[in-house]
Each structure stands twice: as structure tokens, then as C-alpha cells.
Amino acid sequence: MSPNTSLSPLNKKKGGFRACMFVFVLGTLENVGFVANMSFMVLYFRMVMHFNISTAANTITNFLGSTFLLTILGGFISDTYLNRLYTCLIFGFLEITGLLLVTVQAYSKSLQPNLSKELTCIKGRKAFMFYTSLCLLALGAGGVKGSIAALGADQFDHKDQKGARGLASYFNYYQFSATIGSIIGVTAVVWVAMNKDWYWAFLIGLVTAFIGFVVLALGKPFYCFPPLANSPVIRISQVITTAILNRNLSLPVNPDELYEIDDKERDPSEEKLLQTNQFRFLDKAAILRDGTNIEPRKICTITQVEEVKILIRMFPIIASSLKIPTASIPVIPLIFMSILLPIYEFLIVPFARKFTGLPTGITQLQRVGIGLVLSIFSMGIAGLIEIKRRDRALENPAEPISLFWLSFQYGVFGIADMFAMVGLMEFFYKEAPSGMRSLSTSFALLSLSFGYFLSTAFVNIINAVTEKVTPSKRGWLQAPDLEHNKLYLFYWFLAILSCLNFANYLFWASWYEYRSDGKGAEDKVPRWEGSSTHKTRKQ
């Protein structure tokens, strides 16, 4: 089937959960290696590559930030130039190549730095191979993560009730499969790295990822492939440029006078969007001047204008979901997520459906909001547990507190992540224009990218400010050992910051107007999500 053909009834039958099983397999196997690598990479940098602590931490932070930032590239390509399957496979090849290089370097002593000569840096072919492998890993994993979620979501016809329910369940199953792979990675694979050898752990990730991409390719006959769209960058720039050129024109009183192509002339794969009252300045791009020929450079349709409005409305939601990563024991939140995701899907969602009538049980923005509230509690609990941990360590260093105590904060953190990340992925996919769904789904991971890039700077700012106001003239996180740091104050500060962020999120969620396609299929949303002020032109 050509990737540029529209979805026919036959193709819709091919889709659904049967096709998504191949996506779930990749989500599980690819995360076995990716998450495991993230768990022990810092130790690998310290013990094998002989980086100092700050260099190792900055390297892994920049790597993760780059990976999640590159999801935008994968989403853009899969929306515009290649279908999602081919995008996943091409970037998957890059990821596997990166894993192969890092495995070879971990195996060969000649490709590792000499401890006596290269304590703080590596040079020459060793540095070239090391940074090339990291770049390929970041590029490959980012591209895959920017397109794989949308590939599975494309298998559902979200214009009917059954498809809408399937789409809502899909994101839960997708996150569940990724969580299972992550659990295997941070337990079994990390054990291999710590007890056998580093290259064995990388090799496991290489083999599992390779099998996952082979399975994904084998599912090609079962997939639905929506038609490729025109470049989102070109469509967005056309609207902005035309609106600026028409800035001196007056908007018509009747929005029906704005330009829109006839339904008979419209590409069947393109969704028609109705005019909304936000960002009215952009509507000037749809004003047809007298005597002007209808050309893309001179006139835009209302649907094209509304696509840009949707993206603008999404940006505050991205900023409100920005997460600054903190140190964690990865398996604890993953275990909580693996248990609670099925409970949420099979118990909570059906129960909520009876009251809301929504296929998802609750709306996506509500789900994100719940996740943000739980993240506040997670930081508050972390501060209390840190006080207990520090006091025990000072009183009796030989008997640290049980891991059981840490499970509270990381358990709540895992639940928060389950609500927020899955809600964001579904929100960006459903609200995005049809030709930008991969790109928009990548926005959910873009907040993580910003968080990783800003985390080091954020800690430095906290230390710079607190060292000026504390009696000891030492920042909260500047002590040479953990017991003499003020980590609990840092956690509580994050809790306060999270409260302010949640208030900011409520404002933008209330302001956000859900898209309308004119078919009366909008979700019913509560007042705090802006439904009461949602005004669209009915035709």
C-alpha cells in the first residue's frame, strides 16, 4: 500500500490492536536497552571512560536532552516525507549502529582511555568513536520515539466511538509495554553490567532493539498509513507571512466570508476545521483581496489558519508540563506504573465513562492535571523522607534507612508520570492537525528535553542564590557529602515551584479551546478546561 493513499474501509480493518501488537513489541524491546543504558551510563563514563563526576553527569544529561529534542525531527519527517514505519526503521538503523559502536568500545581495551594519561578527557579515535556512538544513539532513539507512538495511534479511526475508545486504550497499552521493557532494563540488564561486563549489557540492548525493529517491519501488511501532509513548516510560515501582508485589511463581520475551499475539492484525508475567535489576527491570512488569484502565497484557508492556532494553543501546555529530572531509583516508579496502568485501563476508565460519557473516562488535560498534582506530593514526600535518611545517616552510618521508605516518593512519582506523560501524548495526538500528528506527539517528550538541558543550570542557580543567604555561605547542594547538604529544602522548593506550575497549567488549560471539525464530535470537557468559553462558527 502506498503511504500517500487515504484510509479506506479495508485499511481501517487492517488497523486496530492487531497492528499495534508489533508496536508494543518494539516499545518493550527497544526500551530494554535504552533505559538500561541510561541507568548505568554515568557509572560507565566514570569507571571505563574515566570522566570526572561533573563531566559524566553533564554528558548523560546532554545526551538525554538531545535524544528527546530530536523526537521533533522524527515527528517532522514522518508527517511530511516518509510514513511512520519507514521513519522508525531508518532511525532504528541509526540507533542500532550507535549501540554496536558503544558495544565494541566497551569490549575493546584499546578503544578505552588510559587511566594514567587520560583522566579527564579522551582524544583521537577513542573520542571520535565515543561521541559518534552517542550522537547516533541520540539521533536514532529520538527519531524512533518521535514517530512510533503515532504509528500505533494511526491504526484507530478516531471519528467513531469504538475507534475513540481504542485510541484512548492504546496510549495506556503503549506506556505499559514501554514500562515492562524499562523494568527489564533497569534490573536484569543493569545486573549484567554490574556483575559480568559492560559490553554484555550493551550487547543485550543491541540484540533486543534489533529484534524489535525486525518485528516492527514484519507488521507492515497490517498497518494503516495515512497520507503524507505538506510540510508543516511551509504551511505555518504561509499563514504567518500572509497574515502580516494583510495586516492593514479589516476582518469581515461575517466569518463565512473568509476563504475556505469547497468540501468537494478538499482532499479526503484533510480534516476541515472551523474558525475560532482566538488569535483573530491570523484570520487575515484567509482574506481574499479583490482581483487576487487564489495562490498559496497569497491566500490561506480557514483550516490552514486554525492548524496554526492549534499549535499556538498547545505551546503553553508544553511549558506547564516542564519537568526538571531528579535522581531516582528507576525500578520503583516503573513497577508502580506496570501495576497501575492495567488497573487504570480496566477499572478506573470504565467507571469514569459512566459519569462523563467520554471514551477516555476523563479528558486528557484532566489526566495531565492529576499528574501535576501528584508530582507536587512526590516532591513534598521526598523532602520528608530525606530528613529521615539524613538523620539516620548522621546518627548511625552503618545502618541506612530501608529502601522501603524511598518507595513512597518514587511510587507517587511513577503514578504522576503515568497520568501526565500518557495524557500529554494522547492530548497532542488527538488535538493536532492530521498532517502534524507525529510532530505534535513529540511535544510530550520535548518538555523532558528542556528539563534535562535546564537541570544543571537550575541547580547552579539554586546554589548561587542560597550560598549568599545561608549562615555557612554554602549552597544547599554544595557540601562534599550528601549528609551535609540541604537536599530536603531543595525538594520542598521544587514542591512550591510545582504548585506555581500547576496554577499556571490551570490557567492555560482553562484558556485552551479544543479543536472542532464541524462534525459535532468534540469531547465534553469540564468548565476548568475551557469548554464553557469555547466558541466556534457552526455551519
Coordinates of C-alpha atoms in Angstrom, one line a residue:
M1 CA 0.0 0.0 0.0
S2 CA 1.3 3.4 -0.9
P3 CA 1.9 5.7 2.0
N4 CA 0.2 8.5 0.2
T5 CA -3.1 6.9 -0.1
S6 CA -6.0 7.7 2.2
L7 CA -7.5 5.3 4.7
S8 CA -10.1 3.1 3.0
P9 CA -12.6 0.9 4.9
L10 CA -10.3 -2.1 4.0
N11 CA -7.3 -0.3 5.5
K12 CA -9.3 0.5 8.7
K13 CA -10.0 -3.2 9.2
K14 CA -6.3 -3.8 9.0
G15 CA -5.6 -1.4 11.8
G16 CA -6.6 -1.7 15.5
F17 CA -4.9 -3.5 18.2
R18 CA -3.7 -6.4 16.0
A19 CA -1.5 -4.0 14.1
C20 CA -0.4 -2.3 17.4
M21 CA 1.0 -5.5 18.8
F22 CA 4.0 -5.0 16.6
V23 CA 4.4 -1.5 18.0
F24 CA 4.1 -2.8 21.6
V25 CA 6.8 -5.4 20.9
L26 CA 9.2 -2.7 19.7
G27 CA 8.2 -0.5 22.7
T28 CA 9.2 -3.3 25.1
L29 CA 12.4 -4.5 23.4
E30 CA 13.8 -1.1 22.5
N31 CA 13.3 0.2 26.0
V32 CA 15.2 -2.8 27.5
G33 CA 18.4 -1.4 26.1
F34 CA 17.6 2.3 26.1
V35 CA 16.5 2.7 29.7
A36 CA 19.2 0.3 31.0
N37 CA 21.9 2.3 29.3
M38 CA 20.5 5.5 30.9
S39 CA 20.7 3.8 34.3
F40 CA 24.4 2.7 34.2
M41 CA 25.8 5.2 31.6
V42 CA 27.1 7.5 34.4
L43 CA 29.0 4.7 36.0
Y44 CA 30.3 3.6 32.6
F45 CA 31.6 7.1 32.0
R46 CA 33.3 7.2 35.4
M47 CA 34.7 3.6 35.5
V48 CA 35.6 2.9 31.9
M49 CA 35.9 6.3 30.2
H50 CA 37.4 7.8 33.3
F51 CA 35.4 11.0 33.3
N52 CA 35.2 13.0 36.5
I53 CA 31.8 13.2 38.2
S54 CA 30.7 16.5 36.7
T55 CA 31.8 15.6 33.2
A56 CA 30.0 12.2 33.5
A57 CA 26.8 13.9 34.8
N58 CA 26.8 16.6 32.2
T59 CA 27.4 14.1 29.4
I60 CA 24.5 11.9 30.3
T61 CA 22.2 15.0 30.8
N62 CA 23.1 16.5 27.5
F63 CA 22.7 13.1 25.8
L64 CA 19.2 12.7 27.2
G65 CA 18.2 16.2 26.4
S66 CA 19.4 15.8 22.8
T67 CA 17.6 12.5 22.5
F68 CA 14.2 13.9 23.5
L69 CA 14.8 17.1 21.5
L70 CA 15.4 15.0 18.3
T71 CA 12.0 13.5 18.7
I72 CA 10.8 16.6 16.9
L73 CA 12.9 15.7 13.9
G74 CA 11.4 12.2 13.8
G75 CA 7.9 13.6 14.0
F76 CA 8.5 16.2 11.3
I77 CA 9.9 13.6 8.9
S78 CA 7.2 11.0 9.5
D79 CA 4.5 13.7 9.0
T80 CA 5.9 15.1 5.8
Y81 CA 8.4 13.0 3.9
L82 CA 8.2 9.3 4.9
N83 CA 5.4 7.3 6.5
R84 CA 5.8 6.5 10.2
L85 CA 7.0 2.9 9.7
Y86 CA 9.9 3.9 7.3
T87 CA 10.9 6.7 9.6
C88 CA 11.1 4.3 12.6
L89 CA 13.1 1.8 10.6
I90 CA 15.6 4.3 9.3
F91 CA 16.2 5.9 12.7
G92 CA 16.2 2.4 14.2
F93 CA 19.1 1.6 12.0
L94 CA 21.0 4.6 13.3
E95 CA 20.2 3.6 16.9
I96 CA 21.4 0.0 16.3
T97 CA 24.6 1.4 14.7
G98 CA 25.2 3.5 17.8
L99 CA 24.6 0.5 20.1
L100 CA 27.1 -1.5 18.0
L101 CA 29.8 1.1 18.3
V102 CA 29.4 1.6 22.0
T103 CA 29.4 -2.2 22.5
V104 CA 32.7 -2.5 20.5
Q105 CA 34.3 0.3 22.5
A106 CA 33.2 -1.3 25.8
Y107 CA 34.7 -4.6 24.7
S108 CA 38.0 -3.4 23.2
K109 CA 40.5 -2.1 25.8
S110 CA 42.4 -0.4 23.0
L111 CA 39.5 1.9 22.4
Q112 CA 39.2 2.9 26.0
P113 CA 41.3 5.8 27.6
N114 CA 44.4 5.1 29.6
L115 CA 43.8 5.8 33.2
S116 CA 47.3 7.2 33.8
K117 CA 47.2 9.5 30.8
E118 CA 43.6 10.5 30.1
L119 CA 42.0 11.1 33.4
T120 CA 39.7 14.0 32.4
C121 CA 39.2 13.6 28.7
I122 CA 39.7 11.3 25.8
K123 CA 41.2 12.2 22.4
G124 CA 41.8 11.0 18.9
R125 CA 40.0 7.9 17.6
K126 CA 38.8 6.9 21.0
A127 CA 37.0 10.3 21.4
F128 CA 35.7 10.1 17.8
M129 CA 34.2 6.6 18.3
F130 CA 32.7 7.5 21.7
Y131 CA 31.0 10.7 20.7
T132 CA 29.9 9.3 17.3
S133 CA 28.2 6.4 19.1
L134 CA 26.4 8.8 21.5
C135 CA 25.3 11.0 18.6
L136 CA 24.0 8.1 16.6
L137 CA 22.2 6.8 19.7
A138 CA 20.6 10.1 20.4
L139 CA 19.6 10.7 16.8
G140 CA 18.3 7.2 16.3
A141 CA 16.4 6.9 19.6
G142 CA 15.0 10.4 19.3
G143 CA 13.7 9.7 15.7
V144 CA 12.1 6.5 16.8
K145 CA 10.4 7.9 19.8
G146 CA 9.1 10.8 17.7
S147 CA 7.2 8.6 15.3
I148 CA 6.5 5.2 16.9
A149 CA 3.7 6.3 19.2
A150 CA 1.8 8.0 16.3
L151 CA 2.3 4.9 14.1
G152 CA 0.2 2.9 16.6
A153 CA -2.4 5.6 17.1
D154 CA -2.9 5.8 13.3
Q155 CA -4.4 2.3 13.5
F156 CA -7.7 3.6 15.0
D157 CA -10.5 5.5 13.3
H158 CA -11.0 8.2 16.0
K159 CA -14.1 9.6 14.2
D160 CA -16.3 6.8 15.6
Q161 CA -16.9 5.8 19.2
K162 CA -15.2 2.4 19.0
G163 CA -12.1 3.9 17.4
A164 CA -12.0 6.7 20.0
R165 CA -12.1 4.1 22.8
G166 CA -9.4 2.1 21.1
L167 CA -7.2 5.2 20.8
A168 CA -7.6 6.0 24.4
S169 CA -6.7 2.5 25.5
Y170 CA -3.8 2.4 23.0
F171 CA -1.7 5.0 24.8
N172 CA -2.2 3.1 28.1
Y173 CA -1.0 -0.1 26.5
Y174 CA 1.9 1.7 24.7
Q175 CA 3.1 3.1 28.0
F176 CA 2.6 -0.3 29.7
S177 CA 4.8 -2.1 27.1
A178 CA 7.5 0.6 27.4
T179 CA 7.3 0.3 31.2
I180 CA 7.8 -3.5 31.1
G181 CA 10.8 -3.1 28.9
S182 CA 12.2 -0.4 31.2
I183 CA 11.8 -2.7 34.2
I184 CA 13.7 -5.5 32.5
G185 CA 16.4 -2.9 31.5
V186 CA 17.0 -1.4 35.0
T187 CA 17.0 -4.8 36.7
A188 CA 18.3 -7.7 34.6
V189 CA 20.5 -5.7 32.1
V190 CA 21.9 -3.4 34.9
W191 CA 22.7 -6.6 36.9
V192 CA 24.7 -7.9 33.9
A193 CA 26.6 -4.6 33.6
M194 CA 27.5 -4.6 37.3
N195 CA 28.3 -8.3 37.7
K196 CA 29.5 -9.5 34.3
D197 CA 30.9 -6.9 32.0
W198 CA 29.8 -3.6 30.4
Y199 CA 29.9 -4.9 26.8
W200 CA 27.5 -7.7 27.7
A201 CA 24.9 -5.2 28.9
F202 CA 25.3 -3.1 25.7
L203 CA 25.1 -6.3 23.6
I204 CA 21.8 -7.2 25.2
G205 CA 20.4 -3.8 24.3
L206 CA 21.7 -4.2 20.8
V207 CA 20.1 -7.6 20.3
T208 CA 16.7 -6.7 21.8
A209 CA 16.5 -3.5 19.8
F210 CA 17.4 -5.4 16.6
I211 CA 14.7 -8.0 17.2
G212 CA 12.2 -5.2 18.0
F213 CA 12.7 -3.4 14.7
V214 CA 12.6 -6.7 12.7
V215 CA 9.2 -7.4 14.4
L216 CA 8.0 -3.9 13.6
A217 CA 8.9 -4.3 9.9
L218 CA 7.1 -7.7 9.7
G219 CA 3.9 -5.9 10.7
K220 CA 3.8 -3.8 7.5
P221 CA 0.9 -5.7 5.9
F222 CA -1.3 -4.9 8.9
Y223 CA -0.6 -1.2 9.2
C224 CA -2.8 1.7 8.1
F225 CA -0.8 4.5 6.5
P226 CA -2.5 7.9 6.5
P227 CA -1.4 10.2 3.6
L228 CA 1.6 12.4 4.0
A229 CA 0.9 16.1 4.5
N230 CA 2.6 19.2 3.1
S231 CA 5.5 20.4 5.2
P232 CA 4.2 21.8 8.5
V233 CA 6.9 24.5 8.4
I234 CA 5.7 25.7 5.0
R235 CA 2.0 25.7 6.0
I236 CA 2.8 27.6 9.2
S237 CA 5.0 30.1 7.5
Q238 CA 2.4 30.7 4.8
V239 CA -0.2 31.6 7.4
I240 CA 2.1 33.9 9.4
T241 CA 3.5 35.6 6.3
T242 CA 0.1 36.1 4.6
A243 CA -1.4 37.5 7.9
I244 CA 1.4 40.0 8.1
L245 CA 1.0 41.1 4.5
N246 CA -2.8 41.5 5.1
R247 CA -2.3 43.3 8.4
N248 CA -3.9 46.5 7.2
L249 CA -7.1 44.7 6.0
S250 CA -10.2 44.6 8.1
L251 CA -11.7 41.3 9.1
P252 CA -15.2 40.8 7.7
V253 CA -18.0 40.9 10.2
N254 CA -19.3 37.5 9.0
P255 CA -16.6 34.8 9.3
D256 CA -18.2 32.9 6.5
E257 CA -16.7 35.5 4.1
L258 CA -13.2 34.1 5.0
Y259 CA -11.7 31.8 2.4
E260 CA -12.2 28.1 2.6
I261 CA -12.2 25.5 -0.2
D262 CA -15.3 23.6 -1.1
D263 CA -15.7 20.2 0.6
K264 CA -15.9 18.6 -2.9
E265 CA -12.5 19.9 -3.8
R266 CA -10.9 19.0 -0.4
D267 CA -8.5 16.1 -0.1
P268 CA -10.5 13.3 1.7
S269 CA -7.6 12.9 4.1
E270 CA -7.6 16.6 5.2
E271 CA -9.8 17.4 8.1
K272 CA -11.8 20.6 7.9
L273 CA -11.5 22.9 10.9
L274 CA -14.0 25.6 11.9
Q275 CA -13.0 29.2 12.6
T276 CA -12.4 30.2 16.2
N277 CA -12.2 33.6 17.9
Q278 CA -8.8 33.3 19.4
F279 CA -5.8 34.9 17.6
R280 CA -8.1 36.8 15.2
F281 CA -5.1 38.5 13.6
L282 CA -4.2 35.2 11.9
D283 CA -7.6 35.2 10.3
K284 CA -6.4 37.9 8.0
A285 CA -4.4 35.3 6.2
A286 CA -7.8 34.0 4.9
I287 CA -9.0 37.3 3.5
L288 CA -9.2 37.2 -0.3
R289 CA -8.3 40.5 -1.8
D290 CA -10.4 41.7 -4.8
G291 CA -8.8 40.7 -8.0
T292 CA -6.3 38.4 -6.3
N293 CA -5.7 35.0 -7.8
I294 CA -6.1 32.1 -5.4
E295 CA -2.5 31.0 -4.8
P296 CA -0.9 29.5 -1.7
R297 CA 1.5 32.5 -1.4
K298 CA -1.4 35.0 -1.3
I299 CA -4.3 33.3 0.5
C300 CA -4.7 30.6 3.1
T301 CA -7.8 28.6 4.0
I302 CA -9.5 28.8 7.4
T303 CA -8.5 25.2 8.1
Q304 CA -4.8 26.1 7.5
V305 CA -5.2 29.1 9.8
E306 CA -6.8 27.0 12.5
E307 CA -4.0 24.5 12.3
V308 CA -1.5 27.2 13.3
K309 CA -3.9 28.3 16.1
I310 CA -4.0 24.8 17.5
L311 CA -0.2 24.7 17.7
I312 CA 0.0 28.1 19.4
R313 CA -2.6 26.9 21.9
M314 CA -0.5 23.8 22.6
F315 CA 2.7 25.6 23.5
P316 CA 1.6 26.8 27.0
I317 CA 0.6 23.3 27.8
I318 CA 4.1 22.1 26.9
A319 CA 5.7 24.8 29.1
S320 CA 3.3 24.0 32.0
S321 CA 4.4 20.3 31.9
L322 CA 8.1 21.0 32.0
K323 CA 9.8 18.5 34.3
I324 CA 13.2 19.0 35.9
P325 CA 14.6 15.5 36.5
T326 CA 15.8 14.5 39.9
A327 CA 17.8 11.5 41.0
S328 CA 15.7 8.3 41.4
I329 CA 15.8 4.6 41.7
P330 CA 14.3 3.9 38.3
V331 CA 12.7 0.5 39.0
I332 CA 10.4 1.7 41.8
P333 CA 8.2 4.1 39.7
L334 CA 8.3 1.6 36.8
I335 CA 6.9 -1.2 39.0
F336 CA 4.1 1.1 40.2
M337 CA 3.3 2.1 36.6
S338 CA 3.3 -1.5 35.5
I339 CA 0.7 -2.4 38.2
L340 CA -1.4 0.8 38.0
L341 CA -1.7 1.1 34.2
P342 CA -3.8 -2.1 33.9
I343 CA -5.9 -1.0 36.9
Y344 CA -6.4 2.4 35.3
E345 CA -7.4 0.9 32.0
F346 CA -9.7 -1.9 33.1
L347 CA -11.2 -0.4 36.3
I348 CA -10.9 3.4 36.5
V349 CA -11.6 4.3 32.9
P350 CA -14.8 2.2 32.6
F351 CA -16.1 3.5 35.9
A352 CA -15.4 7.2 34.9
R353 CA -17.1 6.6 31.5
K354 CA -20.4 6.0 33.2
F355 CA -20.3 9.5 34.7
T356 CA -18.6 11.5 31.9
G357 CA -19.7 9.7 28.8
L358 CA -16.1 10.2 27.4
P359 CA -14.3 7.3 25.7
T360 CA -11.2 8.2 27.8
G361 CA -13.1 8.3 31.1
I362 CA -11.6 11.7 31.8
T363 CA -10.2 14.3 29.4
Q364 CA -6.5 14.4 28.5
L365 CA -6.0 17.8 30.2
Q366 CA -7.6 16.5 33.4
R367 CA -5.3 13.5 33.3
V368 CA -2.3 15.8 33.0
G369 CA -3.5 17.9 35.8
I370 CA -3.8 14.9 38.1
G371 CA -0.2 14.0 37.2
L372 CA 1.0 17.5 38.1
V373 CA -0.8 17.4 41.4
L374 CA 0.8 14.1 42.3
S375 CA 4.2 15.4 41.3
I376 CA 3.7 18.1 44.0
F377 CA 3.0 15.4 46.6
S378 CA 6.0 13.4 45.3
M379 CA 8.4 16.3 46.0
G380 CA 6.8 17.0 49.4
I381 CA 7.2 13.4 50.4
A382 CA 10.8 13.3 49.1
G383 CA 11.7 16.2 51.4
L384 CA 10.3 14.4 54.5
I385 CA 12.0 11.1 53.6
E386 CA 15.3 13.0 53.0
I387 CA 15.2 14.4 56.6
K388 CA 14.7 10.8 57.9
R389 CA 17.5 9.5 55.7
R390 CA 19.9 12.2 56.6
D391 CA 19.3 12.0 60.4
R392 CA 19.8 8.2 60.3
A393 CA 23.0 8.6 58.3
L394 CA 24.4 11.1 60.8
E395 CA 23.4 9.1 63.8
N396 CA 24.3 5.6 62.6
P397 CA 26.1 5.5 59.2
A398 CA 26.3 1.7 59.3
E399 CA 22.5 1.3 59.2
P400 CA 20.9 3.4 56.5
I401 CA 17.2 3.5 56.1
S402 CA 15.4 0.8 54.3
L403 CA 14.6 1.1 50.6
F404 CA 11.0 0.8 51.6
W405 CA 11.0 4.4 52.7
L406 CA 12.2 5.6 49.3
S407 CA 9.4 3.7 47.6
F408 CA 6.8 6.2 48.9
Q409 CA 8.2 9.2 47.0
Y410 CA 9.2 7.2 43.9
G411 CA 5.9 5.4 43.9
V412 CA 3.9 8.6 43.8
F413 CA 6.4 9.9 41.1
G414 CA 5.6 6.8 39.0
I415 CA 1.9 7.4 39.3
A416 CA 2.3 11.1 38.4
D417 CA 4.3 10.1 35.3
M418 CA 1.6 7.6 34.3
F419 CA -1.1 10.3 34.3
A420 CA 1.0 13.2 32.9
M421 CA 3.0 11.6 30.1
V422 CA 0.3 9.4 28.7
G423 CA -2.2 12.2 29.0
L424 CA 0.1 14.6 27.1
M425 CA 0.8 12.0 24.3
E426 CA -2.9 11.4 23.8
F427 CA -3.7 15.1 24.0
F428 CA -1.1 16.2 21.4
Y429 CA -2.1 13.4 19.1
K430 CA -5.9 14.0 19.2
E431 CA -5.7 17.8 19.1
A432 CA -3.1 18.0 16.4
P433 CA -4.0 18.7 12.7
S434 CA -3.9 15.4 10.8
G435 CA -0.7 16.3 8.9
M436 CA 1.2 17.1 12.1
R437 CA 0.4 14.2 14.5
S438 CA 3.9 12.8 14.8
L439 CA 5.4 16.2 15.3
S440 CA 2.8 17.1 17.9
T441 CA 3.1 13.8 19.8
S442 CA 6.8 14.6 20.1
F443 CA 5.9 17.7 22.1
A444 CA 5.2 15.4 25.1
L445 CA 8.9 14.4 25.1
L446 CA 10.1 17.9 24.3
S447 CA 9.3 19.0 27.8
L448 CA 11.7 16.3 29.1
S449 CA 14.4 17.6 26.7
F450 CA 14.1 21.1 28.1
G451 CA 14.2 19.7 31.6
Y452 CA 17.4 17.8 31.0
F453 CA 19.1 20.8 29.4
L454 CA 18.0 23.2 32.2
S455 CA 18.6 20.9 35.2
T456 CA 22.3 21.6 35.5
A457 CA 21.7 25.4 35.2
F458 CA 18.8 25.2 37.6
V459 CA 20.9 23.5 40.3
N460 CA 23.7 26.0 39.8
I461 CA 21.3 28.9 40.2
I462 CA 19.9 27.4 43.4
N463 CA 23.4 27.1 44.8
A464 CA 24.4 30.6 43.7
V465 CA 21.4 32.1 45.5
T466 CA 21.4 30.0 48.6
E467 CA 25.2 30.4 49.3
K468 CA 24.6 34.1 49.7
V469 CA 21.8 33.8 52.3
T470 CA 22.8 30.8 54.4
P471 CA 24.9 31.3 57.5
S472 CA 27.5 28.7 56.3
K473 CA 27.9 30.6 53.0
R474 CA 27.5 27.2 51.3
G475 CA 24.7 26.4 48.8
W476 CA 22.1 23.8 49.5
L477 CA 23.7 21.3 47.2
Q478 CA 27.4 22.2 47.5
A479 CA 28.5 20.1 50.5
P480 CA 31.1 17.4 49.7
D481 CA 28.8 14.7 51.1
L482 CA 25.1 14.2 50.9
E483 CA 24.5 14.2 54.6
H484 CA 25.6 17.9 55.0
N485 CA 23.6 19.1 52.0
K486 CA 20.1 20.7 52.3
L487 CA 18.6 18.4 49.8
Y488 CA 15.2 18.3 51.7
L489 CA 15.0 22.1 51.3
F490 CA 15.6 21.7 47.6
Y491 CA 12.8 19.1 47.3
W492 CA 10.4 21.4 49.2
F493 CA 11.4 24.3 46.9
L494 CA 10.6 22.1 43.9
A495 CA 7.2 21.3 45.6
I496 CA 6.5 25.0 45.8
L497 CA 7.6 25.5 42.3
S498 CA 5.4 22.7 41.2
C499 CA 2.4 24.4 42.9
L500 CA 3.1 27.5 40.9
N501 CA 3.5 25.5 37.8
F502 CA 0.1 23.8 38.4
A503 CA -1.6 27.1 38.9
N504 CA 0.0 28.2 35.6
Y505 CA -1.2 25.0 34.0
L506 CA -4.8 25.5 35.2
F507 CA -4.8 29.0 33.6
W508 CA -3.7 27.7 30.2
A509 CA -5.9 24.6 30.4
S510 CA -8.9 26.8 31.1
W511 CA -7.9 29.1 28.2
Y512 CA -7.3 26.3 25.8
E513 CA -10.1 25.8 23.2
Y514 CA -10.5 22.2 22.0
R515 CA -10.4 21.8 18.2
S516 CA -13.6 21.5 16.3
D517 CA -14.0 19.6 13.0
G518 CA -17.6 20.6 12.5
K519 CA -18.9 17.1 12.9
G520 CA -20.2 17.5 16.5
A521 CA -17.6 15.0 17.8
E522 CA -15.9 17.2 20.3
D523 CA -15.2 15.7 23.7
K524 CA -17.3 17.0 26.6
V525 CA -15.0 18.9 28.9
P526 CA -15.5 20.5 32.3
R527 CA -15.5 24.2 32.8
W528 CA -11.9 24.4 34.0
E529 CA -10.8 23.1 30.6
G530 CA -12.4 26.0 28.7
S531 CA -15.4 24.2 27.2
S532 CA -17.8 26.9 28.6
T533 CA -16.0 29.6 26.6
H534 CA -15.4 27.5 23.5
K535 CA -16.9 29.5 20.6
T536 CA -16.7 28.2 17.1
R537 CA -18.5 29.1 14.0
K538 CA -21.2 26.4 13.3
Q539 CA -22.0 25.7 9.7

